[in-house]
Coordinates of C-alpha atoms in Angstrom, one line a residue:
X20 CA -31.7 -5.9 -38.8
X21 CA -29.5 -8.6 -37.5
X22 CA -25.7 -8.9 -36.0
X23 CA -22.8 -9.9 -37.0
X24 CA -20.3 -11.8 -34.8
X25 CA -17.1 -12.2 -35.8
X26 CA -15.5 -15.6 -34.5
X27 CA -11.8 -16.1 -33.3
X28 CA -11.3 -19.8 -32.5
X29 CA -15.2 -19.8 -30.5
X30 CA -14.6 -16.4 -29.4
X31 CA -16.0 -13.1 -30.8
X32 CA -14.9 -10.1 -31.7
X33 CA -16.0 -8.3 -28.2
X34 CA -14.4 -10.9 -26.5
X35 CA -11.2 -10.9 -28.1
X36 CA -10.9 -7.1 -27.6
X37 CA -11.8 -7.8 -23.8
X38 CA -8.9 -10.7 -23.7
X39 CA -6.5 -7.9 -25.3
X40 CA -7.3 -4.9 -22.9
X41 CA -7.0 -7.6 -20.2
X42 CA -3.0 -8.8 -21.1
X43 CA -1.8 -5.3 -21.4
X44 CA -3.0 -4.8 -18.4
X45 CA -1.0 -7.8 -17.1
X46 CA 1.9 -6.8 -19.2
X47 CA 2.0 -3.6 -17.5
X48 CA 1.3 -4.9 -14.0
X49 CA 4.1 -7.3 -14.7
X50 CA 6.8 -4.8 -15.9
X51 CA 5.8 -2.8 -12.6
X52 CA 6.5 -5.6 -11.0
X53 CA 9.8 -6.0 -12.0
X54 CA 10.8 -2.2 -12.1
X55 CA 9.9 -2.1 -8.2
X56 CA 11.8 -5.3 -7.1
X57 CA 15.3 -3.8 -9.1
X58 CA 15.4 -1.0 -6.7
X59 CA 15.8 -2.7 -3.6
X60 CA 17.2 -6.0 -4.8
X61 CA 20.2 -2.9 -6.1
X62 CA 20.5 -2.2 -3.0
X63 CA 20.9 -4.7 -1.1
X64 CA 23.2 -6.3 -3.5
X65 CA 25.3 -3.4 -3.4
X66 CA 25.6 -3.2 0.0
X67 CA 26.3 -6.6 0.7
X68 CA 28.9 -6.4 -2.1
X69 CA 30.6 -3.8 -0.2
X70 CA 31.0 -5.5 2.7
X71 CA 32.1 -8.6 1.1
X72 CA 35.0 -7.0 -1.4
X73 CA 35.7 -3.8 1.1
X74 CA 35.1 -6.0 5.0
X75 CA 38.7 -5.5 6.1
X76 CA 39.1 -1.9 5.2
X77 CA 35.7 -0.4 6.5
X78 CA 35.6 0.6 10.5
X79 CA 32.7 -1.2 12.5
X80 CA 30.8 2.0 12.1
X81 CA 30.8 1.6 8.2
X82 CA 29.6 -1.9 8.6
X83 CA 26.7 -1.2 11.0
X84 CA 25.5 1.0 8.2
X85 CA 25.4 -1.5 5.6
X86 CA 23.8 -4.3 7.3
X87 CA 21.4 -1.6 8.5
X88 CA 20.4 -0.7 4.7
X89 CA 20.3 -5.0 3.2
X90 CA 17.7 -5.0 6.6
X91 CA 15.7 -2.0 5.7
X92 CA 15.8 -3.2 1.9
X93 CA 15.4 -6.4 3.2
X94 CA 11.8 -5.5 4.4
X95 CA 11.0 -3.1 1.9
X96 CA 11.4 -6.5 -0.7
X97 CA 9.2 -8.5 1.6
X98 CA 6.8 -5.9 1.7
X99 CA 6.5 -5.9 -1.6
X100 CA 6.5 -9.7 -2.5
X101 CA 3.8 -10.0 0.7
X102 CA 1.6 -7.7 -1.6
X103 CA 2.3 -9.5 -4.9
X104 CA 0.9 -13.2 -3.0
X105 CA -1.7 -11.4 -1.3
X106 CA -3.2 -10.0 -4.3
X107 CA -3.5 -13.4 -5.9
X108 CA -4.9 -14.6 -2.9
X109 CA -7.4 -11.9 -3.0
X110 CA -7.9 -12.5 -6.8
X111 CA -9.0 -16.3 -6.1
X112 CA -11.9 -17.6 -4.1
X113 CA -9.4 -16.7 -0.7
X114 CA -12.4 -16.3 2.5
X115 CA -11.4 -13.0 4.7
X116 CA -11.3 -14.4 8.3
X117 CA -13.4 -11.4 10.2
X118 CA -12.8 -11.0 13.6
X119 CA -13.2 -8.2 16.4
X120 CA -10.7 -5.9 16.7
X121 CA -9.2 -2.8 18.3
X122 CA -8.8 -0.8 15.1
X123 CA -7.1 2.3 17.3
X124 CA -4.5 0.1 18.8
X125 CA -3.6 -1.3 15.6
X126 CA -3.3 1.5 13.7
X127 CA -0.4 3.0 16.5
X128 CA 0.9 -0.4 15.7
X129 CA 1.2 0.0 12.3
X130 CA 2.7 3.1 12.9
X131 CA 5.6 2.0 14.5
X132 CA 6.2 -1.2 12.6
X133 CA 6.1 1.3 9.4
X134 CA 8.6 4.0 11.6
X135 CA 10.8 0.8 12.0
X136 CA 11.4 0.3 8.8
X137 CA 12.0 3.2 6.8
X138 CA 13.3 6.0 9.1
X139 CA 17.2 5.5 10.4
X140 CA 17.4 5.8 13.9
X141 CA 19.4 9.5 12.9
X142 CA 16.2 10.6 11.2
X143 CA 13.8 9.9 14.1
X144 CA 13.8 13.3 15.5
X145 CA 13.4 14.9 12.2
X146 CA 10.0 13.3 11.8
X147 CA 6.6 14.7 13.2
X148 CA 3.5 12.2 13.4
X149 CA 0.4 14.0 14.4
X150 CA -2.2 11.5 15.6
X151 CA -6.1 12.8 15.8
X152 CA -7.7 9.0 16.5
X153 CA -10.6 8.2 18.8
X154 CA -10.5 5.9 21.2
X155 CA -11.3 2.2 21.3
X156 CA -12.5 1.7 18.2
X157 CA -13.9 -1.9 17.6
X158 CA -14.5 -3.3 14.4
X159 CA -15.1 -6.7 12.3
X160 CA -12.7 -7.2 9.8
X161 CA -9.1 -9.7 8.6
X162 CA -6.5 -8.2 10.7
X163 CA -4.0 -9.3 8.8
X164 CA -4.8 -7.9 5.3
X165 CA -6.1 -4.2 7.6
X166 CA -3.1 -3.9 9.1
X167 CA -1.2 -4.6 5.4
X168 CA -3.1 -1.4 4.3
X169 CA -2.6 0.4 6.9
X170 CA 1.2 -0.3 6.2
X171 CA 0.9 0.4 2.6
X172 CA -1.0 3.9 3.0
X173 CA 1.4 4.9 5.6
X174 CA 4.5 3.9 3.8
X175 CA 3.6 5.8 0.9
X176 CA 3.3 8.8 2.7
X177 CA 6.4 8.6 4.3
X178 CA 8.1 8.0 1.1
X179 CA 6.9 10.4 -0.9
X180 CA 6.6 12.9 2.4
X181 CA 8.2 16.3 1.6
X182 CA 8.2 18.3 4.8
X183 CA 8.6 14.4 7.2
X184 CA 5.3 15.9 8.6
X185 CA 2.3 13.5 8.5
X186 CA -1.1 13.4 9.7
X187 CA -3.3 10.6 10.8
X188 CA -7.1 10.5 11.7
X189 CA -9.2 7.5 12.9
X190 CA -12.7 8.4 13.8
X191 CA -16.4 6.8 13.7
X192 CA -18.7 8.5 11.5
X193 CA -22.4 9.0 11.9
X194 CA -23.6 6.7 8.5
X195 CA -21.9 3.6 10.7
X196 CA -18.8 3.4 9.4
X197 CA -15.2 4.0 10.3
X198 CA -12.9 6.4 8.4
X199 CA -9.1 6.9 8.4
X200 CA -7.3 8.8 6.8
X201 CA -3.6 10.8 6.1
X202 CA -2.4 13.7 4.7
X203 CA 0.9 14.5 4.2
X204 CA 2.8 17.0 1.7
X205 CA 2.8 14.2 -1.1
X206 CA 3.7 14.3 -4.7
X207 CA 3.6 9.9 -5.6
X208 CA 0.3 11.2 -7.9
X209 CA -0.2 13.8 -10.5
X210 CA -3.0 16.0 -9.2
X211 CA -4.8 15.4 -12.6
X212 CA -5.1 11.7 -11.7
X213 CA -6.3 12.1 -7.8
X214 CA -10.2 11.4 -8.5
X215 CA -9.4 8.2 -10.5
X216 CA -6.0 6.9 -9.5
X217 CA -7.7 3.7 -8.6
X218 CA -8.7 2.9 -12.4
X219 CA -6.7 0.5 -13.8
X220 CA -6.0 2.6 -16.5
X221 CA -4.7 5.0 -14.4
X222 CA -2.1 2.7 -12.4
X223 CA 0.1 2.9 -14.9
X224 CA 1.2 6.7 -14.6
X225 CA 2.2 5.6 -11.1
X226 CA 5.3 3.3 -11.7
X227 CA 7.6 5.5 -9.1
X228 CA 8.7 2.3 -6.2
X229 CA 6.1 0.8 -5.0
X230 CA 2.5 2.5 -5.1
X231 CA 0.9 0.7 -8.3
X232 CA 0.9 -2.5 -6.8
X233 CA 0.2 -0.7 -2.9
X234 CA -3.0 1.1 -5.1
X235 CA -4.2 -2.3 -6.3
X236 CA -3.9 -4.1 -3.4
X237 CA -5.7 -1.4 -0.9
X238 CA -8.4 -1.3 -3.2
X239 CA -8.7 -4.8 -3.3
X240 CA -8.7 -5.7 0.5
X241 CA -11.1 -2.5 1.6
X242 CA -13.7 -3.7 -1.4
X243 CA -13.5 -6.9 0.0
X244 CA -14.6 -5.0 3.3
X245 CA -17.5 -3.3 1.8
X246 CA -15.9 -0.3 1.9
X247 CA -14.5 2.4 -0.3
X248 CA -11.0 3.8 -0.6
X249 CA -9.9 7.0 -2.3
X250 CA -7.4 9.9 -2.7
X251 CA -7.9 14.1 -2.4
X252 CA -6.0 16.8 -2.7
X253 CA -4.8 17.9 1.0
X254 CA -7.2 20.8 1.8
X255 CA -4.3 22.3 4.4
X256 CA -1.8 21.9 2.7
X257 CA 0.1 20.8 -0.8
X258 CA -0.2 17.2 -1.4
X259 CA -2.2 13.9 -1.0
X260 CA -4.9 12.6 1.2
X261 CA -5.8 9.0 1.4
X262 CA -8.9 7.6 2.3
X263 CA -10.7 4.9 3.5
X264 CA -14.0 3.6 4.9
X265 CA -15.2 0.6 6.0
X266 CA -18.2 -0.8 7.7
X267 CA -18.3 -0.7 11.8
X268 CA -20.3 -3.6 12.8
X269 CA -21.8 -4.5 16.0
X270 CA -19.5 -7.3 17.5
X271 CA -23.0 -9.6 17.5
X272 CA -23.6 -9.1 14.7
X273 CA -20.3 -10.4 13.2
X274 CA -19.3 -13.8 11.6
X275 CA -16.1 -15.6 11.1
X276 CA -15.1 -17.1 8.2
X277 CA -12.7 -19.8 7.4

């Protein structure tokens, strides 16, 4: 018996196949791309349309409320473009720069940065965060790329949050690691799709705003931490819960990288 390898230019048959899979994928990833960047670029360009052909005729009220949506939309864009460079970052020979830090207090940081952004100060009251996090928890990791998750997971669920109820849990667990999660009556994934939504076959189905690229670049940055990310259907209650664990190190134990 012996094989047969068919040769494209150097490159075989298997390989060829592999190159294909590989720039659909970036097709697709692309054409998310540019679906989520129309919504609030839309936006943004309406509203500053508005002001500029309408200025004279609106009251100040009127005004405050369009500059308030190109500001939201505004950060909603660089949310999404931050994600876009970070992933390529991730995707080349970037060095995590792992540090101790106060994982409780920058989670309720997140949380307010996040409430900043996407709830109008009308809204506010409407909302209900329920916080179940312990204390002082210290770990090694890149601040800067934690807290982006953290933003990501948490602006997902207030997107796609039914009921504006949400729930958020930060706790130490007894295998040495740290896990957060929230749950939240969420619809952004088909239930059918919960176990593997971080496939990238799967990131596809999810092209509504902004969670394909949020998906891949969670994944990316808890991996990158050793750790493990994924979603569940809500036991409580209809919806989503996302899920992640990483490592808790002992702070002498922990190295910096640059």
């Amino acid at each position: 018996e012996y094989e047969v390898k068919i040769s494209y230019g150097g490159r075989t048959l298997e390989s060829e196949r592999k190159m294909s899979a590989q720039n659909k994928l970036s097709y697709e990833f692309l054409q998310n791309i540019k679906q989520e960047l129309r919504t609030p670029v839309a936006k943004i360009t309406n509203a500053l349309e508005k002001l500029k052909t309408h200025y004279d005729e609106l009251d100040e009220h009127e005004k405050l409320l369009n500059i308030a949506q190109i500001s939201m939309d505004s950060e909603k864009l660089n949310c999404l473009i931050n994600n876009i460079i970070d992933l390529s970052k991730l995707h080349s020979d970037y060095r995590l720069l792992i540090k101790s830090y106060n994982l409780t207090d920058l989670l309720y940081e997140r949380v307010e940065f996040c409430k900043k952004i996407y709830i109008e100060e009308k809204d506010n009251k409407l909302w209900n965060f329920t916080f179940n996090l312990e204390k002082d928890i210290v770990v090694n990791c890149d601040k800067y790329y934690i807290g982006r998750v953290l933003d990501n997971i948490i602006i997902n669920a207030m997107e796609y949050c039914i009921n504006k109820k949400v729930n958020i849990n930060l706790h130490r667990t007894n295998k040495g690691l740290v896990e957060f999660s929230i749950t939240d009556q969420n619809l952004s994934v088909p239930k059918k799709y919960l176990r593997n939504v971080f496939e990238s076959s799967v990131l596809n189905i999810t092209k509504n705003k902004m969670l394909g690229i949020r998906l891949l670049f969670c994944q990316k940055v808890i991996k990158a931490h050793e750790g493990q990310i994924w979603t569940k259907e809500s036991e409580k209650q209809r919806g989503v819960a996302f899920t992640f664990t990483i490592p808790s190190l002992l702070v002498d134990n922990y190295h910096t990288s640059s």
